[in-house]
Short mmCIF file of C-alpha atoms and ligand atoms in Angstrom, two decimals:
data_model
loop_
_atom_site.label_atom_id
_atom_site.label_comp_id
_atom_site.label_asym_id
_atom_site.label_seq_id
_atom_site.Cartn_x
_atom_site.Cartn_y
_atom_site.Cartn_z
CA MET A 1 104.12 -199.41 -137.46
CA SER A 2 107.30 -200.40 -135.48
CA ARG A 3 110.41 -198.33 -136.31
CA LYS A 4 113.44 -199.78 -137.93
CA LYS A 5 116.25 -200.90 -135.65
CA ARG A 6 119.10 -198.44 -135.46
CA VAL A 7 122.78 -199.47 -135.42
CA LEU A 8 125.79 -197.34 -134.66
CA ILE A 9 128.92 -198.63 -136.36
CA THR A 10 132.13 -196.99 -135.19
CA GLY A 11 134.82 -197.36 -137.85
CA GLY A 12 132.11 -197.74 -140.32
CA ALA A 13 134.14 -196.36 -143.21
CA GLY A 14 136.90 -198.90 -142.78
CA PHE A 15 137.31 -202.25 -144.54
CA LEU A 16 135.25 -204.34 -142.18
CA GLY A 17 133.01 -201.53 -141.03
CA SER A 18 131.92 -200.52 -144.50
CA HIS A 19 130.97 -204.08 -145.47
CA LEU A 20 128.98 -204.25 -142.22
CA CYS A 21 127.22 -200.98 -142.99
CA ALA A 22 126.14 -202.35 -146.38
CA ARG A 23 125.04 -205.72 -144.92
CA LEU A 24 122.94 -204.13 -142.19
CA MET A 25 121.29 -201.73 -144.62
CA LYS A 26 120.33 -204.79 -146.72
CA GLU A 27 118.88 -206.41 -143.64
CA GLY A 28 116.62 -203.37 -143.08
CA TYR A 29 118.50 -201.52 -140.28
CA GLN A 30 119.08 -197.81 -140.03
CA VAL A 31 122.77 -197.26 -139.91
CA ILE A 32 124.78 -194.52 -138.30
CA CYS A 33 128.36 -194.80 -139.53
CA MET A 34 130.91 -192.97 -137.35
CA ASP A 35 134.53 -192.65 -138.45
CA ASN A 36 137.33 -190.06 -138.20
CA LEU A 37 138.76 -191.29 -141.50
CA ILE A 38 142.35 -191.67 -140.36
CA THR A 39 142.47 -195.18 -141.85
CA GLY A 40 138.90 -195.49 -143.12
CA GLU A 41 137.85 -194.04 -146.49
CA LYS A 42 134.70 -192.21 -147.55
CA ALA A 43 134.85 -193.98 -150.88
CA ASN A 44 134.00 -197.19 -149.06
CA ILE A 45 130.55 -195.88 -148.10
CA ALA A 46 129.93 -193.50 -151.08
CA HIS A 47 127.23 -195.79 -152.45
CA LEU A 48 125.29 -195.57 -149.16
CA LEU A 49 125.36 -191.80 -148.62
CA LYS A 50 122.15 -191.00 -150.47
CA ASN A 51 120.06 -193.65 -148.70
CA PRO A 52 117.79 -192.04 -146.11
CA ASN A 53 118.45 -194.95 -143.79
CA PHE A 54 122.18 -194.20 -143.72
CA GLN A 55 123.90 -191.43 -141.81
CA PHE A 56 127.58 -190.67 -141.80
CA ILE A 57 129.12 -188.71 -138.89
CA ARG A 58 132.76 -187.77 -138.99
CA HIS A 59 133.97 -188.15 -135.44
CA ASP A 60 136.78 -189.51 -133.38
CA VAL A 61 135.23 -191.93 -130.87
CA SER A 62 138.02 -191.47 -128.45
CA LYS A 63 136.14 -188.19 -127.75
CA TYR A 64 132.69 -188.02 -126.20
CA ILE A 65 130.09 -189.54 -128.57
CA ASP A 66 126.82 -187.72 -129.08
CA VAL A 67 124.04 -189.59 -130.90
CA ASP A 68 120.47 -188.42 -131.18
CA GLY A 69 117.54 -190.84 -130.90
CA PRO A 70 117.32 -194.48 -130.09
CA VAL A 71 120.19 -196.94 -130.75
CA ASP A 72 119.53 -200.70 -130.63
CA TYR A 73 123.04 -201.99 -131.43
CA ILE A 74 126.54 -200.61 -131.33
CA LEU A 75 129.27 -202.36 -133.36
CA HIS A 76 132.54 -200.94 -132.16
CA PHE A 77 134.89 -201.41 -135.13
CA ALA A 78 136.93 -198.17 -134.91
CA SER A 79 140.68 -198.79 -134.83
CA PRO A 80 143.70 -198.84 -137.09
CA ALA A 81 144.00 -202.56 -137.77
CA SER A 82 147.02 -203.27 -139.93
CA PRO A 83 150.44 -203.53 -138.31
CA ILE A 84 151.76 -200.67 -140.49
CA ASP A 85 148.75 -198.49 -139.53
CA TYR A 86 148.81 -199.09 -135.82
CA GLN A 87 152.54 -198.47 -135.65
CA LEU A 88 151.95 -195.25 -137.52
CA TYR A 89 149.21 -194.27 -135.07
CA PRO A 90 150.31 -195.84 -131.88
CA ILE A 91 148.68 -193.40 -129.46
CA GLN A 92 145.47 -193.16 -131.43
CA THR A 93 145.23 -197.02 -131.43
CA LEU A 94 145.70 -197.15 -127.67
CA LYS A 95 143.18 -194.31 -127.30
CA VAL A 96 140.52 -195.84 -129.47
CA GLY A 97 140.81 -199.25 -127.80
CA SER A 98 140.53 -197.75 -124.34
CA LEU A 99 138.77 -194.31 -124.39
CA GLY A 100 136.85 -195.17 -127.62
CA THR A 101 135.60 -198.41 -126.13
CA HIS A 102 134.67 -196.59 -122.94
CA ASN A 103 132.70 -193.94 -124.82
CA SER A 104 130.99 -196.59 -127.01
CA LEU A 105 130.00 -198.62 -123.95
CA GLY A 106 128.72 -195.42 -122.42
CA VAL A 107 126.39 -194.98 -125.34
CA ALA A 108 125.32 -198.57 -125.01
CA ARG A 109 124.51 -198.01 -121.41
CA ALA A 110 122.66 -194.74 -122.04
CA LYS A 111 120.67 -196.12 -125.00
CA LYS A 112 120.14 -199.61 -123.56
CA ALA A 113 121.77 -200.94 -126.76
CA LYS A 114 123.45 -204.30 -127.36
CA PHE A 115 127.15 -203.93 -127.84
CA LEU A 116 129.55 -205.83 -130.14
CA LEU A 117 133.35 -205.30 -129.80
CA ALA A 118 135.64 -206.05 -132.77
CA SER A 119 138.48 -207.77 -131.02
CA THR A 120 141.29 -209.62 -132.74
CA SER A 121 143.52 -212.66 -132.90
CA GLU A 122 146.30 -210.28 -131.90
CA ILE A 123 145.15 -210.68 -128.23
CA TYR A 124 146.80 -214.11 -128.46
CA GLY A 125 150.12 -212.40 -129.40
CA ASP A 126 152.74 -214.86 -130.70
CA PRO A 127 150.81 -217.87 -129.50
CA LEU A 128 152.39 -220.85 -127.84
CA VAL A 129 149.47 -223.12 -128.67
CA ASN A 130 148.03 -223.65 -132.11
CA PRO A 131 145.20 -223.46 -133.09
CA GLN A 132 144.04 -220.89 -130.58
CA LYS A 133 140.91 -221.48 -128.53
CA GLU A 134 139.02 -218.77 -126.68
CA ASP A 135 140.29 -220.00 -123.35
CA TYR A 136 143.94 -219.41 -124.29
CA TRP A 137 145.33 -216.32 -122.54
CA GLY A 138 147.93 -215.50 -125.11
CA ASN A 139 151.58 -214.52 -125.27
CA VAL A 140 151.84 -210.72 -125.79
CA ASN A 141 154.82 -208.38 -125.59
CA CYS A 142 153.08 -205.36 -124.05
CA ILE A 143 155.99 -203.01 -124.87
CA GLY A 144 156.75 -204.26 -128.45
CA PRO A 145 155.69 -202.45 -131.53
CA ARG A 146 152.50 -204.53 -131.86
CA GLY A 147 151.69 -204.04 -128.10
CA VAL A 148 149.83 -200.81 -128.84
CA TYR A 149 147.13 -202.78 -130.68
CA ASP A 150 147.28 -206.02 -128.69
CA GLU A 151 147.00 -204.31 -125.30
CA ALA A 152 144.33 -201.86 -126.53
CA LYS A 153 142.15 -204.77 -127.64
CA ARG A 154 142.90 -206.75 -124.47
CA PHE A 155 141.84 -203.74 -122.41
CA ALA A 156 138.76 -203.31 -124.67
CA GLU A 157 137.77 -206.92 -123.96
CA ALA A 158 138.23 -206.43 -120.20
CA LEU A 159 136.25 -203.21 -120.22
CA THR A 160 133.42 -204.79 -122.31
CA LEU A 161 133.07 -207.64 -119.86
CA ALA A 162 133.27 -205.26 -116.89
CA TYR A 163 130.27 -203.40 -118.38
CA HIS A 164 128.51 -206.63 -118.94
CA ARG A 165 129.04 -207.77 -115.30
CA THR A 166 128.58 -204.37 -113.65
CA HIS A 167 125.94 -202.61 -115.77
CA LYS A 168 124.37 -205.75 -117.39
CA ILE A 169 125.15 -204.50 -120.93
CA ASP A 170 124.31 -207.26 -123.43
CA THR A 171 127.77 -207.70 -124.93
CA ARG A 172 129.37 -209.66 -127.84
CA ILE A 173 133.08 -209.95 -128.49
CA ALA A 174 134.30 -211.07 -131.90
CA ARG A 175 137.99 -212.20 -131.99
CA ILE A 176 138.55 -211.55 -135.67
CA PHE A 177 141.38 -213.44 -137.44
CA ASN A 178 143.00 -212.25 -140.64
CA THR A 179 140.33 -211.18 -143.10
CA TYR A 180 140.69 -209.98 -146.67
CA GLY A 181 138.71 -208.98 -149.75
CA GLU A 182 137.37 -205.99 -151.67
CA LYS A 183 137.86 -202.54 -150.15
CA MET A 184 141.11 -203.29 -148.34
CA ARG A 185 143.40 -200.35 -148.84
CA LYS A 186 146.09 -201.22 -151.30
CA ASP A 187 148.67 -199.50 -149.11
CA ASP A 188 147.55 -200.81 -145.74
CA GLY A 189 150.71 -202.94 -145.64
CA ARG A 190 149.07 -206.24 -144.92
CA ALA A 191 150.17 -209.41 -146.66
CA ILE A 192 147.29 -209.82 -149.12
CA PRO A 193 147.04 -206.21 -150.43
CA ASN A 194 150.82 -205.98 -150.65
CA LEU A 195 151.31 -209.26 -152.46
CA ILE A 196 148.47 -208.75 -154.91
CA THR A 197 149.56 -205.21 -155.75
CA GLN A 198 153.13 -206.43 -156.33
CA ALA A 199 151.98 -209.43 -158.43
CA LEU A 200 149.72 -207.29 -160.66
CA LYS A 201 152.70 -205.00 -161.37
CA ASN A 202 154.96 -208.00 -161.97
CA LYS A 203 157.17 -206.64 -159.26
CA PRO A 204 158.86 -208.92 -156.72
CA LEU A 205 156.69 -210.24 -153.92
CA THR A 206 158.08 -209.31 -150.53
CA VAL A 207 157.91 -212.28 -148.17
CA TYR A 208 159.06 -211.35 -144.67
CA GLY A 209 161.47 -213.77 -142.91
CA ASN A 210 161.63 -217.22 -144.35
CA GLY A 211 157.93 -217.19 -145.13
CA LYS A 212 157.25 -220.20 -142.94
CA GLN A 213 155.14 -218.25 -140.52
CA THR A 214 151.49 -219.12 -140.86
CA ARG A 215 148.17 -217.25 -141.04
CA SER A 216 144.61 -218.37 -141.72
CA PHE A 217 142.80 -216.01 -144.13
CA CYS A 218 139.01 -215.51 -144.05
CA TYR A 219 137.13 -213.96 -146.95
CA ILE A 220 135.17 -210.86 -146.13
CA ASP A 221 131.69 -212.24 -146.94
CA ASP A 222 132.21 -215.09 -144.60
CA MET A 223 133.44 -212.79 -141.82
CA VAL A 224 130.48 -210.43 -142.29
CA GLU A 225 128.09 -213.42 -141.95
CA GLY A 226 129.85 -214.55 -138.76
CA ILE A 227 129.67 -211.05 -137.25
CA TYR A 228 126.05 -210.69 -138.11
CA ARG A 229 125.19 -214.01 -136.59
CA LEU A 230 127.17 -213.15 -133.44
CA MET A 231 125.32 -209.79 -133.17
CA LEU A 232 122.03 -211.61 -133.17
CA SER A 233 123.10 -214.37 -130.82
CA GLY A 234 123.10 -214.28 -127.08
CA VAL A 235 126.74 -215.00 -126.53
CA ASN A 236 128.34 -212.44 -124.15
CA GLU A 237 131.87 -213.81 -124.07
CA PRO A 238 134.50 -213.89 -126.79
CA VAL A 239 134.03 -215.93 -129.93
CA ASN A 240 136.84 -216.64 -132.46
CA LEU A 241 135.83 -215.79 -136.10
CA GLY A 242 138.16 -216.77 -138.86
CA ASN A 243 138.96 -219.40 -141.45
CA PRO A 244 140.83 -222.37 -139.96
CA SER A 245 142.68 -223.20 -143.14
CA GLU A 246 146.22 -222.39 -142.11
CA LYS A 247 148.83 -221.47 -144.75
CA THR A 248 152.42 -220.34 -144.73
CA ILE A 249 153.06 -216.83 -146.15
CA LEU A 250 155.26 -218.52 -148.82
CA GLN A 251 152.30 -220.66 -149.90
CA LEU A 252 150.17 -217.54 -149.99
CA ALA A 253 152.62 -215.66 -152.12
CA LYS A 254 152.89 -218.59 -154.63
CA LYS A 255 149.16 -218.87 -154.89
CA ILE A 256 148.81 -215.15 -155.55
CA ILE A 257 151.42 -215.32 -158.30
CA LYS A 258 149.58 -218.24 -159.89
CA LEU A 259 146.06 -216.85 -159.62
CA SER A 260 147.09 -213.45 -160.98
CA LYS A 261 149.20 -214.98 -163.81
CA SER A 262 152.15 -212.85 -162.67
CA ARG A 263 155.74 -213.04 -163.86
CA SER A 264 156.87 -211.89 -160.36
CA LYS A 265 159.52 -213.58 -158.32
CA ILE A 266 159.56 -213.87 -154.57
CA ILE A 267 162.18 -211.87 -152.57
CA HIS A 268 162.75 -212.02 -148.78
CA ARG A 269 162.69 -209.04 -146.44
CA PRO A 270 163.46 -208.95 -142.68
CA LEU A 271 160.74 -210.40 -140.41
CA PRO A 272 159.11 -207.57 -138.38
CA VAL A 273 159.63 -207.66 -134.61
CA ASP A 274 157.24 -209.93 -132.77
CA ASP A 275 155.62 -211.22 -135.92
CA PRO A 276 153.58 -214.20 -134.73
CA LYS A 277 154.96 -217.49 -135.96
CA VAL A 278 151.62 -219.23 -136.18
CA ARG A 279 148.03 -218.25 -136.14
CA CYS A 280 144.92 -220.37 -136.72
CA PRO A 281 141.51 -220.06 -135.08
CA ASP A 282 139.77 -222.97 -133.34
CA ILE A 283 136.23 -222.15 -134.41
CA LYS A 284 134.32 -224.91 -132.55
CA LYS A 285 132.52 -222.33 -130.38
CA ALA A 286 131.31 -220.29 -133.43
CA LYS A 287 130.09 -223.51 -135.13
CA LYS A 288 128.23 -224.62 -132.05
CA GLU A 289 126.81 -221.25 -130.93
CA LEU A 290 126.32 -219.54 -134.33
CA GLY A 291 126.01 -222.44 -136.74
CA TRP A 292 128.75 -220.61 -138.59
CA SER A 293 131.82 -221.68 -140.51
CA PRO A 294 133.48 -220.08 -143.56
CA LYS A 295 132.33 -221.29 -146.98
CA ILE A 296 134.69 -219.57 -149.31
CA SER A 297 138.01 -221.14 -150.10
CA LEU A 298 141.21 -219.14 -150.22
CA GLU A 299 141.45 -219.70 -153.97
CA GLN A 300 137.88 -218.45 -154.59
CA GLY A 301 138.37 -215.47 -152.25
CA LEU A 302 141.70 -214.54 -153.75
CA LYS A 303 140.31 -214.64 -157.28
CA SER A 304 137.57 -212.14 -156.42
CA THR A 305 139.95 -209.99 -154.50
CA ILE A 306 142.54 -209.98 -157.37
CA GLU A 307 139.74 -208.97 -159.82
CA TRP A 308 138.76 -206.14 -157.55
CA PHE A 309 142.34 -204.92 -157.19
CA LYS A 310 142.71 -205.06 -160.99
CA SER A 311 139.43 -203.11 -161.50
CA THR A 312 140.40 -200.32 -159.13
CA SER A 313 144.11 -199.96 -160.15
N1 UDP B 401 153.98 -210.26 -144.76
C1 UDP B 401 154.91 -210.55 -145.71
N2 UDP B 401 155.03 -209.70 -146.77
C2 UDP B 401 154.31 -208.53 -146.83
C3 UDP B 401 153.36 -208.21 -145.76
C4 UDP B 401 153.21 -209.14 -144.70
O1 UDP B 401 155.55 -211.63 -145.70
O2 UDP B 401 154.44 -207.74 -147.80
C5 UDP B 401 153.83 -211.25 -143.61
C6 UDP B 401 153.95 -210.69 -142.18
O3 UDP B 401 155.29 -210.62 -141.73
C7 UDP B 401 153.09 -211.68 -141.41
C8 UDP B 401 152.03 -212.10 -142.46
O4 UDP B 401 152.63 -211.81 -143.67
O5 UDP B 401 153.92 -212.78 -141.10
C9 UDP B 401 150.76 -211.44 -142.24
O6 UDP B 401 150.95 -210.12 -142.09
P1 UDP B 401 149.80 -208.99 -142.04
O7 UDP B 401 150.50 -207.66 -142.08
O8 UDP B 401 148.82 -209.23 -143.13
O9 UDP B 401 149.03 -209.14 -140.69
P2 UDP B 401 149.30 -209.85 -139.29
O10 UDP B 401 148.73 -211.20 -139.44
O11 UDP B 401 150.76 -209.97 -139.02
O12 UDP B 401 148.57 -209.04 -138.34
#
């Protein structure tokens, strides 16, 4: 009998990582979830801990990674990912994007595993073209407060492709745009958890700046499907994954008030430094290469997310 395929997921107790752990278990993989729990939470994977095909290792992947036995895939998702978190942990963010990616690629090389990097739309910075295509080089302030995340991920992409070209590692790079849904931390500071938490308490919704900046929000189930398809594909270079339906933050706030039947008002707060003015993925490559596009509308996704926030508050 052939053995089950084994996957190492770094950052496996985080928002995206924990959904991926669950999906891969469902697909019949053995999952090793590695996380130092600085922004991830054990509660996200509590339901998987008793399963013999699941193993949790508490470890900081910026330090040497030791894994016994064969590994077929590495999904490198470890990193603080919300602007609040990566500004709280700037050095850890730079280390996990650089040293953590180096160590994870080292495991891929030693185990002859396929390697998927969780990259980000942040590598486009405050983009001067909209929507963003994979061949756009971006507009990043390397010394600004967001630079710690943007540059770490840009370095991680460069290192991943260097390992592909030099050591023939079979790589994937997912450029992940804003994603939301169940298991986001309520206090992670991102727009959707903040605004839903405020709406459910009938407190004012804090819209930063004039709220005309745009984002494109992808529901978690769609994102997990895209990442899984990318993992199984043969595309070595970056692919944008996100929902191309672009909204202003003001539109988002109004929608959340309506869907949560809240009595909240909207108040404005200063726009954070270097907050991108627009962001929207061009997903032609994902459509062509992976046959993937998001299926869940913002309204549907927000409804489920609001229900989850209600049930866990
Ligand atoms: N934002 C906001 N109010 C909040 C949190 C965020 O208006 O309470 C804005 C933020 O300035 C940005 C957008 O919402 O323009 C998305 O922010 P988020 O932190 O979710 O992630 P980003 O896309 O900036 O990485």
